[in-house]
Amino acid sequence: MISAQTLTKLYGDFTAVRGVTFDVAPGEILGLVGPNGAGKTTTLRCLAGIITPTEGTIAIAGHTMDDDPIAAKRALAFIPDEPHLFEYLSVEEHLRFIARMYGVPDVENRLPVLLAEMELSEKGRSLPGELSRGMRQKLAIACGLLHEPSALILDEPLTGLDPAGMRRMRATISARASRGAGVILSSHLLNLVEELCSKLLVLRQGECVAYGTMDEIIATHPELNGRSLEDVFLALTGESGEAS
Amino acid sequence: MNALLYLSWTSARNRFLGAFRRVRSPRYAAALIVGSLYIWSFLFRSPNRGATADFLLGRPSQTLITLLMVLTLAGAWVFGADVTALAFSQAEVSMLFPAPLSRRQLIGLKLFRSQIAVLINTLIWVFVLRRGGNLLPSPLRALSLWILFSTLNLHRLGAALVQAAWKQHGRIGARRNRYSIAAFAFIGLFIVAGLVVHRSSYLGRGIGEFFSGLSDVLSSQPATIGLYPFHLIVAPTFAHSIAEWRVAVLPAIGMFLLHVLWVMRTDAAFEDAAIEASAERARRIEAFRGRRSFGTITGPKAGRATLRLAAKGHPALAIFWKNMLCLQRTVQLRLFVGPLAMAIAFGAAVASAGGDTAGFVSVTSATFALMMVVFGGRLIRNDLRHDMLHLPMLKSLPVAPSHVVFAEVASAALPMAALQLVLVVISYFASLLASRQPIPASIRLAVVVASPVAVLAINGALITVQNGMAVLFPAWVRLGSGVSTGVEALGQNVLAMMANLVTLGIALIPPMIVAWTSVLFLNASRGLSLAFVLVVASIVLAIETYGAMLYLGRSLKRVEPLQTV
């Protein structure tokens, strides 16, 4: 569903991402982890078509971002860590805009259901500036889910959500995957990654240091057997995690 | 070194180095060379004496500038001050507001920082006025302009502080600032009284005598009483000799010092307004980097009248729909007052003799339509100049970049064209009822017939040029729906507007050649032939614009959020 082959992104002399390759099958959730500055956001932005990779190819639902970017983007939803909203559109207008953009059928029936699911029914006519941080995040999530994407890319999706919202979001991610969507989840919350993800991609300084299921990663690093994901992460990324 | 001085110095140094590094990009380097050549050709050519000097530094110009200054400053009191005058960076809000600093120290920092903009504008205008002759040595002219711009800047900041106090304290705040309010009421009263009492001196006397008549009225009592403080500020800039300058400069310095005193003594609790303004500025910057939320804007009106969007259709139409809502909720109607006032003044000057109301309406409408060609693109900005702030979202949408560009350009060009067409039609029908008709009826009819195509083509070209600047040079273009005002934008706005018009002028060369060729084959001085020529020329311009939009589509595909900062 989501495929990246030898993905590389350079900014002048600086290498943000180098030669990263991975695949996400339908129904699979890939956890993308790494320390700050490892290249996670750059990778996600390349996948979403926001920035163009210097080298490598990206395919979403069989459409490559080079040859058929519109079909690729139509199959995709990218939910960034900070909600990207138009400050002059109300909640409902955002959803109508996205519905038209992605050709969503039956929008009149879907809107109230989605608004209720995100607890935004009372806020349909509110502008983003009148919403709390969590509500804006919920609106961004609603915009991402409205067109039933077959590929879902989430960057720190729980940021700003209340405990109930976090639980609902975890359930939504699992439900979307079980309905056949390929999901990439980038997060520093390792317990979330451990709970939801079937595969892991660990980045460090723009390079892939581990990729596969937890068992596959342990098989290549037997010294980590029996250790928690946090320990595995710290060992793979070379970070101590101890207070100075 | 004082911490605030250190902050100002290192910020200025790093900003300069950042701008310098940006020029390493071939596109920005090429633009810098072209821009420098343009500025050189405009500013550094041998100064003209005679007619140009008379025009630029003559009494009518001085009166006009004084009046514009009064209108600008009064606007801050009538329509509300520009709160961005109080904007600090988010880092400054986070670190300086809780720091052990007094409000006066913060205001002092704000004033010190604004001096960079004041000095740049002084430099630009010294060279602009240099073309007007060598009546005054450049250093003296520079000092005069520095006093003028600094005083204007102080007044803008003072007005924002006073209104922040009103907001904070309600009526108590208004009582504390009663002297400022009374002063402007006093000034306005005398100017309006002068304009009303002596209206026969400038109305209905033709364009030539309109400005001299207006100048006479504003130079005589009772208007002079109200305008006296403004004359004091402007006088050194328009001095024609060193002796005249010597007499004028001390009162101007006095006015400047009075403003310093006023601003530094206005102990307004401005923090709330400053945080609001700072959040808006930060939103523009950070949103463009694609790292922050867009959710904290306070600009759009809370009105919820919406436009209907059909569930099915081309996705690019959804961008157009979105931008219409943006226009509806963010347009600043007060900015149209200036061009409208100028159009009314022009209409009054040329067509109000003998109570020719129809002629007045006709000339005013046509003038306003023409002024929208010059100013419209600056006032209506619901296109890529706004949406470049939303670049990450825009690029993740399933729409071809060229279609995005078409939709964005149409979003600003079509409302402008609609307004202009209405004005052209009003002007035409009013001209039919006018007592004097200096333009032949066949020519007027030809213009009306050709105007739908011509207006669309010209607006499309103008807006494409301005969107092109935003896509190709986002780091040099002000992004967002807000129109830049204030001293810091004065010089840059003039240069940007002229650069846009020069680019449009170059784009108009092929249509002009086609039009000229058509004239040779047709007797285009007559009615429908002229309309045909105008339509053909407009189509050529539209084809050029189409090519430019395709190019911009390719550029939009390449531009990345991180490159733009």
mmCIF file with all atom_site columns, C-alpha atoms in Angstrom, chain B residues 176-240:
data_model
loop_
_atom_site.group_PDB
_atom_site.id
_atom_site.type_symbol
_atom_site.label_atom_id
_atom_site.label_alt_id
_atom_site.label_comp_id
_atom_site.label_asym_id
_atom_site.label_entity_id
_atom_site.label_seq_id
_atom_site.pdbx_PDB_ins_code
_atom_site.Cartn_x
_atom_site.Cartn_y
_atom_site.Cartn_z
_atom_site.occupancy
_atom_site.B_iso_or_equiv
_atom_site.pdbx_formal_charge
_atom_site.auth_seq_id
_atom_site.auth_comp_id
_atom_site.auth_asym_id
_atom_site.auth_atom_id
_atom_site.pdbx_PDB_model_num
ATOM 1  C CA . ARG B 1 176 ? -6.653  58.775 30.795  1.00 0.00 ? 176 ARG B CA 1
ATOM 2  C CA . ASN B 1 177 ? -6.040  59.439 27.111  1.00 0.00 ? 177 ASN B CA 1
ATOM 3  C CA . ARG B 1 178 ? -8.517  62.276 26.757  1.00 0.00 ? 178 ARG B CA 1
ATOM 4  C CA . TYR B 1 179 ? -5.824  64.703 25.609  1.00 0.00 ? 179 TYR B CA 1
ATOM 5  C CA . SER B 1 180 ? -4.923  62.609 22.536  1.00 0.00 ? 180 SER B CA 1
ATOM 6  C CA . ILE B 1 181 ? -8.585  62.251 21.615  1.00 0.00 ? 181 ILE B CA 1
ATOM 7  C CA . ALA B 1 182 ? -9.287  65.930 22.102  1.00 0.00 ? 182 ALA B CA 1
ATOM 8  C CA . ALA B 1 183 ? -6.255  66.906 20.013  1.00 0.00 ? 183 ALA B CA 1
ATOM 9  C CA . PHE B 1 184 ? -7.412  64.910 16.991  1.00 0.00 ? 184 PHE B CA 1
ATOM 10 C CA . ALA B 1 185 ? -10.991 66.087 17.321  1.00 0.00 ? 185 ALA B CA 1
ATOM 11 C CA . PHE B 1 186 ? -9.675  69.661 17.341  1.00 0.00 ? 186 PHE B CA 1
ATOM 12 C CA . ILE B 1 187 ? -7.495  69.087 14.256  1.00 0.00 ? 187 ILE B CA 1
ATOM 13 C CA . GLY B 1 188 ? -10.266 67.355 12.322  1.00 0.00 ? 188 GLY B CA 1
ATOM 14 C CA . LEU B 1 189 ? -12.749 70.090 13.137  1.00 0.00 ? 189 LEU B CA 1
ATOM 15 C CA . PHE B 1 190 ? -10.597 72.846 11.668  1.00 0.00 ? 190 PHE B CA 1
ATOM 16 C CA . ILE B 1 191 ? -9.684  70.908 8.516   1.00 0.00 ? 191 ILE B CA 1
ATOM 17 C CA . VAL B 1 192 ? -13.277 69.936 7.790   1.00 0.00 ? 192 VAL B CA 1
ATOM 18 C CA . ALA B 1 193 ? -14.438 73.486 8.498   1.00 0.00 ? 193 ALA B CA 1
ATOM 19 C CA . GLY B 1 194 ? -11.861 74.844 6.035   1.00 0.00 ? 194 GLY B CA 1
ATOM 20 C CA . LEU B 1 195 ? -12.802 72.337 3.328   1.00 0.00 ? 195 LEU B CA 1
ATOM 21 C CA . VAL B 1 196 ? -16.510 73.055 3.726   1.00 0.00 ? 196 VAL B CA 1
ATOM 22 C CA . VAL B 1 197 ? -16.335 76.859 3.974   1.00 0.00 ? 197 VAL B CA 1
ATOM 23 C CA . HIS B 1 198 ? -14.012 77.265 0.979   1.00 0.00 ? 198 HIS B CA 1
ATOM 24 C CA . ARG B 1 199 ? -15.307 74.390 -1.146  1.00 0.00 ? 199 ARG B CA 1
ATOM 25 C CA . SER B 1 200 ? -15.977 76.685 -4.103  1.00 0.00 ? 200 SER B CA 1
ATOM 26 C CA . SER B 1 201 ? -12.203 77.280 -4.337  1.00 0.00 ? 201 SER B CA 1
ATOM 27 C CA . TYR B 1 202 ? -11.442 73.747 -5.484  1.00 0.00 ? 202 TYR B CA 1
ATOM 28 C CA . LEU B 1 203 ? -14.674 72.043 -6.598  1.00 0.00 ? 203 LEU B CA 1
ATOM 29 C CA . GLY B 1 204 ? -15.752 72.151 -10.240 1.00 0.00 ? 204 GLY B CA 1
ATOM 30 C CA . ARG B 1 205 ? -12.719 74.074 -11.450 1.00 0.00 ? 205 ARG B CA 1
ATOM 31 C CA . GLY B 1 206 ? -11.048 71.374 -13.540 1.00 0.00 ? 206 GLY B CA 1
ATOM 32 C CA . ILE B 1 207 ? -8.217  69.063 -12.586 1.00 0.00 ? 207 ILE B CA 1
ATOM 33 C CA . GLY B 1 208 ? -5.495  71.678 -13.027 1.00 0.00 ? 208 GLY B CA 1
ATOM 34 C CA . GLU B 1 209 ? -7.047  74.080 -10.556 1.00 0.00 ? 209 GLU B CA 1
ATOM 35 C CA . PHE B 1 210 ? -8.402  71.441 -8.208  1.00 0.00 ? 210 PHE B CA 1
ATOM 36 C CA . PHE B 1 211 ? -5.112  70.718 -6.451  1.00 0.00 ? 211 PHE B CA 1
ATOM 37 C CA . SER B 1 212 ? -3.947  74.331 -6.402  1.00 0.00 ? 212 SER B CA 1
ATOM 38 C CA . GLY B 1 213 ? -7.382  75.350 -5.044  1.00 0.00 ? 213 GLY B CA 1
ATOM 39 C CA . LEU B 1 214 ? -7.256  72.596 -2.442  1.00 0.00 ? 214 LEU B CA 1
ATOM 40 C CA . SER B 1 215 ? -3.717  73.600 -1.581  1.00 0.00 ? 215 SER B CA 1
ATOM 41 C CA . ASP B 1 216 ? -4.846  77.224 -1.109  1.00 0.00 ? 216 ASP B CA 1
ATOM 42 C CA . VAL B 1 217 ? -7.701  76.170 1.162   1.00 0.00 ? 217 VAL B CA 1
ATOM 43 C CA . LEU B 1 218 ? -5.452  73.978 3.261   1.00 0.00 ? 218 LEU B CA 1
ATOM 44 C CA . SER B 1 219 ? -2.863  76.762 3.468   1.00 0.00 ? 219 SER B CA 1
ATOM 45 C CA . SER B 1 220 ? -5.356  79.294 4.785   1.00 0.00 ? 220 SER B CA 1
ATOM 46 C CA . GLN B 1 221 ? -7.392  79.561 7.950   1.00 0.00 ? 221 GLN B CA 1
ATOM 47 C CA . PRO B 1 222 ? -9.145  77.769 9.517   1.00 0.00 ? 222 PRO B CA 1
ATOM 48 C CA . ALA B 1 223 ? -7.527  74.599 8.066   1.00 0.00 ? 223 ALA B CA 1
ATOM 49 C CA . THR B 1 224 ? -4.007  75.833 8.798   1.00 0.00 ? 224 THR B CA 1
ATOM 50 C CA . ILE B 1 225 ? -4.786  75.897 12.505  1.00 0.00 ? 225 ILE B CA 1
ATOM 51 C CA . GLY B 1 226 ? -5.623  72.185 12.451  1.00 0.00 ? 226 GLY B CA 1
ATOM 52 C CA . LEU B 1 227 ? -2.861  71.289 10.026  1.00 0.00 ? 227 LEU B CA 1
ATOM 53 C CA . TYR B 1 228 ? -0.189  73.311 11.782  1.00 0.00 ? 228 TYR B CA 1
ATOM 54 C CA . PRO B 1 229 ? 1.416   70.388 13.677  1.00 0.00 ? 229 PRO B CA 1
ATOM 55 C CA . PHE B 1 230 ? 1.505   68.293 10.492  1.00 0.00 ? 230 PHE B CA 1
ATOM 56 C CA . HIS B 1 231 ? 3.022   71.150 8.491   1.00 0.00 ? 231 HIS B CA 1
ATOM 57 C CA . LEU B 1 232 ? 5.722   71.367 11.149  1.00 0.00 ? 232 LEU B CA 1
ATOM 58 C CA . ILE B 1 233 ? 6.641   67.698 10.653  1.00 0.00 ? 233 ILE B CA 1
ATOM 59 C CA . VAL B 1 234 ? 6.597   67.800 6.848   1.00 0.00 ? 234 VAL B CA 1
ATOM 60 C CA . ALA B 1 235 ? 8.161   71.232 6.285   1.00 0.00 ? 235 ALA B CA 1
ATOM 61 C CA . PRO B 1 236 ? 11.906  70.282 6.477   1.00 0.00 ? 236 PRO B CA 1
ATOM 62 C CA . THR B 1 237 ? 11.434  67.566 3.828   1.00 0.00 ? 237 THR B CA 1
ATOM 63 C CA . PHE B 1 238 ? 10.005  70.106 1.393   1.00 0.00 ? 238 PHE B CA 1
ATOM 64 C CA . ALA B 1 239 ? 12.450  72.903 2.188   1.00 0.00 ? 239 ALA B CA 1
ATOM 65 C CA . HIS B 1 240 ? 13.866  74.493 -0.980  1.00 0.00 ? 240 HIS B CA 1
#
